[in-house]
Amino acid sequence: MKSFYRPEFFKKVADKTISYDWTLLATVILLSMGGLAFIASGLSVKGPAVFQLAFQKQLLLGVWIGGVLAFILAKIDYHVWFKHARTLLFLTFLLLGFVGIFALVVDVMTFQKPVSEAAQIRKEVLDFVKISPIRPYQGGGAIRWIRIPGLTFQPSELAKLTLLIFFASTIQKYDAEELTWMKLKRPIYAFILAGFLTLVQPDLGSVLLTFGILITVMWVSKVPFRIVFTIVLIMLLVGLSSVFAVDYRRERITAFLSPSSAQASQIFYVRLAIQNGGMWGKGYGNSEFKQRGMLFESTTDGIISIIGEEMGFVFTSLFLSLYLVFLYRALKIADEAEDPGGKALAVGIGVWIATQAFVNVAGITGLIPLKGLPLPFVSIGGSSILLNYISVGILLNVSSRKSGRTNLKKSANTKRIA
């Protein structure tokens, strides 16, 4: 009888098992577990129905769906996404255009209207499109989401990843010496168009973050300095002109500079909560500011206030240092990547997650002007956390490709010795 035991098969399985960057995976798991714990703490002052709905949604999207997608994508060769980069980009522009054009039309209809009248017009327009199963959705005064049955999706989150894939697929085709403006004009124009469609929603923070990812990836890919400098100049001009052209953005600058504004008072309470935690914290679930209802967005953008007050400076510092570990592992994966495309993906994803974490914490504590970005893997969020996990899956695959080549070399050396 033929034996089913095949040592070479189990050796291959073992090689694949150890091929991923387990430190990166452990870092993401720790951030996710901490996120669920502090979301539960932040929601504890809400009613049981609100708590159950919000927590289960985060658990479903963050742990189950996000985790399953990351597991699947870790098994798929990342070069597959290069082959479908244009299709992914077309889908992204379709979604961005749907939201952006709608937001632009609403802005035209409410141009120079009094605030109350503009709000009424916006409400009537949004009420009208509720009859459609797929429709734009407004949150916090901005039209940045698409509402489909059972899900609210933000296309600008998808754009960060698909634009990165499109850029990586482009530089994959050329040596560093061949990266001229003519070779890179398509991905650069794609970033500019996506930036415009995101800016009219309006969402300047996502535009700046996306361009920051592009600049970093261009730099490590050895794109000529004059091209990188041109992109930096465009980003600065767009950022400055957008800030001073819009009232609420000027108010954020004012809040950063003046402690008497309304937004500054929200930041003030976040700071007080973190200060109240001291070195070792008040203990899990014992946030005093949370119980008084004084915290700003305590389960979304301001979740660091819950962490800081309940767990203290020491634990909070250790927890936030996980993002530095994530960035370090991503850069290590990039350094060991088998080709320029893999290097670009790894650097882009690492910078994306680490920069977003920095902007979240620094903004909500008043170190930089406030920008509503969720804390990756931790804050409540639908499309944001889903895209975070998808990116981790792709990053793990990049790490496994390098490990796979190392294992093959080790196997070849073993055979020579034998």
XYZ file of C-alpha atoms in Angstrom:
418
model
C 0.000 0.000 0.000
C 1.361 3.372 -1.033
C 2.232 5.587 1.890
C 0.584 8.994 2.167
C 3.532 10.324 4.138
C 5.545 12.631 1.931
C 8.397 14.408 3.797
C 9.072 16.849 0.955
C 5.442 18.023 1.079
C 5.627 18.777 4.802
C 8.961 20.518 4.317
C 7.348 22.851 1.773
C 4.471 23.550 4.133
C 6.931 24.283 6.940
C 8.900 26.609 4.690
C 5.760 28.533 3.802
C 4.700 28.647 7.437
C 7.876 30.445 8.519
C 8.095 32.696 5.478
C 5.940 35.601 6.689
C 7.080 38.479 8.857
C 5.648 37.254 12.133
C 6.767 40.341 14.055
C 4.667 42.522 11.755
C 1.683 40.214 12.167
C 2.044 40.163 15.961
C 2.207 43.975 15.962
C -1.055 44.248 14.034
C -2.747 41.705 16.320
C -1.687 43.632 19.426
C -2.961 46.924 17.975
C -6.253 45.304 16.989
C -6.815 43.679 20.383
C -6.033 46.979 22.088
C -8.416 48.753 19.738
C -11.295 46.413 20.568
C -10.614 46.763 24.307
C -10.556 50.573 24.284
C -13.543 50.834 21.946
C -15.471 48.695 24.435
C -14.354 51.018 27.227
C -15.339 54.132 25.272
C -18.745 52.673 24.398
C -19.458 51.575 27.970
C -21.130 54.911 28.773
C -23.524 54.512 25.841
C -26.784 52.593 25.917
C -26.694 48.784 25.500
C -28.144 48.996 21.975
C -25.530 51.529 20.824
C -22.733 49.551 22.480
C -23.771 46.275 20.886
C -24.251 47.704 17.390
C -20.979 49.683 17.300
C -18.829 47.004 18.916
C -20.168 44.171 16.799
C -19.612 46.221 13.651
C -15.993 46.830 14.612
C -15.535 43.178 15.533
C -17.048 42.026 12.237
C -15.113 44.452 10.012
C -11.885 44.627 11.961
C -11.329 41.121 13.232
C -13.328 38.785 11.039
C -13.685 40.286 7.556
C -10.446 42.277 7.756
C -8.520 39.341 9.189
C -9.856 36.898 6.599
C -9.008 39.295 3.756
C -5.497 39.804 5.144
C -5.041 36.019 5.373
C -6.206 35.494 1.778
C -4.143 38.359 0.336
C -1.043 37.157 2.177
C -1.289 33.991 0.057
C -1.689 35.822 -3.285
C 1.433 36.880 -5.171
C 1.470 40.684 -5.064
C 2.504 40.781 -8.735
C -1.089 39.804 -9.545
C -2.195 43.270 -8.451
C 0.310 44.848 -10.847
C -1.395 43.049 -13.731
C -4.776 44.443 -12.673
C -3.527 47.881 -11.584
C -5.394 49.753 -14.328
C -8.660 47.964 -13.550
C -8.303 48.776 -9.850
C -7.500 52.387 -10.709
C -10.540 52.655 -13.000
C -12.792 51.344 -10.218
C -11.263 53.846 -7.797
C -11.867 56.780 -10.138
C -15.418 55.595 -10.708
C -16.118 55.677 -6.961
C -14.191 58.895 -6.353
C -15.922 60.557 -9.284
C -19.348 59.489 -8.042
C -18.747 61.140 -4.661
C -16.625 64.053 -5.903
C -18.941 65.197 -8.690
C -21.953 64.971 -6.391
C -20.137 67.025 -3.739
C -19.098 69.555 -6.383
C -22.681 69.940 -7.626
C -23.924 70.492 -4.080
C -21.192 73.088 -3.513
C -22.280 74.950 -6.658
C -25.916 74.897 -5.524
C -25.008 76.296 -2.098
C -22.373 78.787 -3.287
C -22.591 82.114 -1.390
C -25.777 81.003 0.343
C -26.311 81.744 4.044
C -25.233 78.884 6.306
C -28.795 77.924 7.299
C -30.058 78.012 3.718
C -27.064 76.039 2.434
C -27.624 73.375 5.086
C -31.285 73.102 4.091
C -30.429 72.732 0.392
C -27.839 70.084 1.201
C -30.357 68.174 3.331
C -33.030 68.276 0.604
C -30.602 66.995 -2.018
C -29.402 64.154 0.200
C -32.977 63.254 1.140
C -33.839 63.064 -2.554
C -31.091 60.533 -3.366
C -32.106 58.254 -0.488
C -34.354 56.418 -2.921
C -31.243 54.991 -4.598
C -29.674 51.831 -3.091
C -26.193 53.265 -3.842
C -25.946 56.909 -2.876
C -23.583 59.565 -1.508
C -23.522 59.898 2.251
C -22.694 62.917 4.374
C -20.850 62.800 7.676
C -19.570 65.753 9.667
C -20.716 68.192 6.974
C -18.673 66.510 4.213
C -19.797 64.187 1.430
C -16.997 61.605 1.438
C -18.815 58.289 1.630
C -20.913 55.984 -0.506
C -23.779 54.247 1.246
C -24.693 50.800 -0.006
C -26.963 48.326 1.811
C -25.160 47.254 4.976
C -22.013 49.323 4.430
C -20.732 52.905 4.290
C -17.582 53.111 2.177
C -15.032 55.926 1.752
C -13.427 55.824 -1.726
C -10.451 57.992 -0.692
C -9.274 55.127 1.552
C -9.272 52.766 -1.419
C -7.431 55.387 -3.478
C -4.401 55.289 -1.168
C -3.855 51.618 -1.926
C -4.794 51.474 -5.615
C -2.688 54.536 -6.472
C 0.237 52.949 -4.647
C -0.249 49.707 -6.588
C -0.438 51.616 -9.886
C 2.777 53.502 -9.112
C 4.554 50.291 -8.031
C 3.435 48.506 -11.201
C 4.920 51.353 -13.264
C 8.368 51.458 -11.670
C 8.438 47.659 -11.828
C 8.903 47.953 -15.601
C 12.010 50.153 -15.559
C 15.461 50.444 -14.031
C 16.108 53.440 -11.769
C 18.026 55.221 -14.552
C 14.980 54.999 -16.833
C 12.555 56.713 -14.439
C 11.933 59.942 -16.344
C 8.927 62.255 -16.329
C 7.584 60.577 -19.472
C 7.702 57.155 -17.812
C 6.075 58.421 -14.595
C 3.538 60.878 -15.969
C 0.617 58.426 -15.868
C 0.863 57.548 -12.148
C 1.585 61.201 -11.283
C -1.438 62.416 -13.257
C -3.489 59.673 -11.584
C -2.453 60.993 -8.151
C -3.337 64.562 -9.179
C -6.768 63.589 -10.535
C -7.533 61.495 -7.447
C -6.375 64.405 -5.290
C -8.766 66.794 -7.027
C -11.741 64.421 -6.693
C -10.910 63.953 -3.000
C -10.348 67.655 -2.356
C -13.840 68.665 -3.541
C -15.517 66.269 -1.073
C -13.770 68.028 0.875
C -10.960 65.942 2.407
C -7.660 67.808 2.343
C -6.085 65.535 4.957
C -6.451 62.429 2.778
C -5.035 64.350 -0.203
C -1.923 65.391 1.733
C -1.449 61.903 3.179
C -1.774 60.324 -0.276
C 0.748 62.735 -1.781
C 3.047 62.140 1.192
C 2.987 58.416 0.407
C 3.775 59.179 -3.252
C 6.713 61.447 -2.391
C 8.242 58.884 -0.022
C 7.879 56.028 -2.503
C 9.354 58.161 -5.298
C 12.319 59.036 -3.106
C 13.177 55.429 -2.170
C 12.641 54.365 -5.801
C 15.403 56.814 -6.814
C 13.138 58.971 -8.969
C 15.068 62.070 -10.161
C 15.104 64.842 -7.563
C 13.555 67.455 -9.887
C 10.426 65.296 -10.261
C 10.156 64.734 -6.499
C 10.687 68.453 -5.875
C 7.927 69.322 -8.384
C 5.462 67.018 -6.576
C 6.433 68.522 -3.196
C 5.880 72.013 -4.588
C 2.462 71.070 -5.975
C 1.478 69.554 -2.618
C 2.533 72.677 -0.710
C 0.670 75.009 -3.060
C -2.498 72.915 -2.961
C -2.307 72.566 0.822
C -1.731 76.239 1.593
C -4.295 77.545 -0.896
C -6.908 75.035 0.315
C -6.325 75.933 3.958
C -6.722 79.689 3.524
C -9.604 79.412 1.059
C -11.974 77.519 3.398
C -13.348 78.864 6.684
C -13.318 75.687 8.793
C -9.729 74.930 7.796
C -8.699 78.410 8.914
C -10.522 77.704 12.175
C -8.371 74.615 12.679
C -5.253 76.730 12.285
C -6.785 79.235 14.721
C -7.529 76.404 17.163
C -3.915 75.333 16.927
C -2.657 78.861 17.607
C -5.391 80.164 19.936
C -6.535 78.243 23.060
C -9.820 80.168 23.205
C -11.511 78.661 20.112
C -14.175 75.925 20.204
C -11.974 73.282 18.598
C -9.158 74.178 21.001
C -11.489 73.450 23.929
C -12.059 69.916 22.587
C -8.303 69.404 22.385
C -7.972 70.900 25.874
C -10.209 68.193 27.378
C -8.288 65.461 25.562
C -5.080 66.817 27.045
C -6.634 67.012 30.510
C -7.805 63.395 30.247
C -4.338 62.187 29.265
C -2.790 64.296 32.047
C -5.318 62.862 34.511
C -4.029 59.379 33.685
C -0.589 60.209 35.041
C 2.175 57.647 34.690
C 0.142 54.495 35.326
C -3.464 55.453 34.548
C -6.799 55.234 36.344
C -7.313 51.609 35.381
C -9.169 50.033 32.501
C -12.740 51.332 32.214
C -12.209 54.061 34.837
C -11.903 57.166 32.672
C -13.427 60.059 34.630
C -13.692 62.357 31.605
C -15.475 59.629 29.654
C -18.042 59.214 32.407
C -18.676 62.977 32.420
C -19.155 63.016 28.640
C -16.310 65.496 28.167
C -14.204 63.611 25.615
C -14.135 64.436 21.902
C -14.812 61.462 19.557
C -13.677 59.031 22.248
C -14.031 55.881 20.097
C -12.982 57.324 16.744
C -10.445 60.114 16.169
C -10.001 60.840 19.898
C -9.586 57.298 21.213
C -6.093 58.161 22.462
C -7.782 60.130 25.264
C -9.346 56.909 26.608
C -6.055 55.039 26.311
C -4.059 57.825 27.952
C -6.363 58.362 30.926
C -7.097 54.736 31.708
C -3.675 53.208 31.057
C -1.282 56.078 31.772
C 1.781 57.502 30.077
C 3.958 54.384 30.267
C 1.491 51.951 28.695
C 0.291 54.518 26.145
C 3.864 55.160 25.028
C 4.490 51.430 24.671
C 1.236 50.985 22.783
C 1.985 53.815 20.329
C 5.524 52.483 19.844
C 3.899 49.543 18.051
C 3.444 51.865 15.067
C 7.195 52.444 15.026
C 7.668 48.666 15.067
C 5.228 48.413 12.152
C 7.173 51.037 10.195
C 10.499 49.377 10.966
C 9.283 45.957 9.820
C 7.779 47.456 6.656
C 11.079 49.161 5.828
C 12.934 45.914 6.519
C 10.564 44.076 4.177
C 11.189 46.774 1.569
C 14.945 46.402 1.964
C 14.679 42.646 1.372
C 12.040 42.835 -1.397
C 12.809 40.912 -4.554
C 12.048 43.782 -6.954
C 11.364 47.568 -7.097
C 7.596 47.054 -7.120
C 7.670 45.098 -3.864
C 9.959 47.707 -2.309
C 7.553 50.506 -3.302
C 4.533 48.655 -1.872
C 6.259 47.921 1.440
C 7.545 51.466 1.932
C 4.219 53.011 0.892
C 2.145 50.866 3.257
C 4.550 51.386 6.164
C 4.622 55.175 5.714
C 0.838 55.249 5.267
C 0.066 53.501 8.579
C 2.774 55.236 10.625
C 2.024 58.726 9.275
C -1.715 58.342 9.822
C -1.085 57.265 13.415
C 1.172 60.270 13.992
C -1.312 62.726 12.458
C -4.137 61.281 14.561
C -2.305 61.527 17.896
C -0.541 64.818 17.161
C -3.733 66.447 15.860
C -6.025 65.407 18.690
C -3.467 66.514 21.300
C -2.841 69.879 19.638
C 0.733 69.286 18.494
C -0.307 69.966 14.897
C -3.527 71.432 13.409
C -6.437 69.041 13.927
C -7.254 66.625 11.106
C -9.860 63.915 11.473
C -7.965 60.714 10.649
C -8.666 57.466 12.539
C -5.958 55.675 14.508
C -5.093 52.635 12.325
C -6.378 49.263 13.598
C -7.696 50.965 16.754
C -10.388 53.579 16.037
C -13.904 52.676 15.002
C -14.071 52.797 11.226
C -15.489 50.872 8.294
C -13.570 51.349 5.065
C -10.501 52.678 6.883
C -9.830 49.614 9.017
C -10.799 47.291 6.166
C -8.193 48.885 3.878
C -5.637 48.758 6.705
C -6.032 44.984 6.907
C -5.999 44.535 3.139
C -2.722 46.467 3.016
C -1.257 44.271 5.758
C -2.151 41.170 3.756
C -0.306 42.521 0.705
C 2.657 43.548 2.869
C 2.858 40.059 4.365
C 2.954 38.591 0.872
C 5.846 40.873 -0.055
C 7.699 39.571 3.013
C 6.928 35.955 2.116
C 8.336 36.319 -1.392
C 11.730 37.270 0.008
C 11.575 34.507 2.597
C 10.639 32.017 -0.105
C 13.748 32.890 -2.108
C 15.885 32.548 1.029
C 14.466 29.099 1.692
C 15.206 28.027 -1.884
C 18.815 29.186 -1.512
C 19.159 27.317 1.775
C 17.692 24.204 0.154
C 20.113 24.469 -2.788
C 23.092 24.866 -0.432
C 21.965 21.846 1.570
C 21.798 19.736 -1.589
C 25.324 20.821 -2.595
C 26.694 19.852 0.828
C 24.908 16.501 0.676
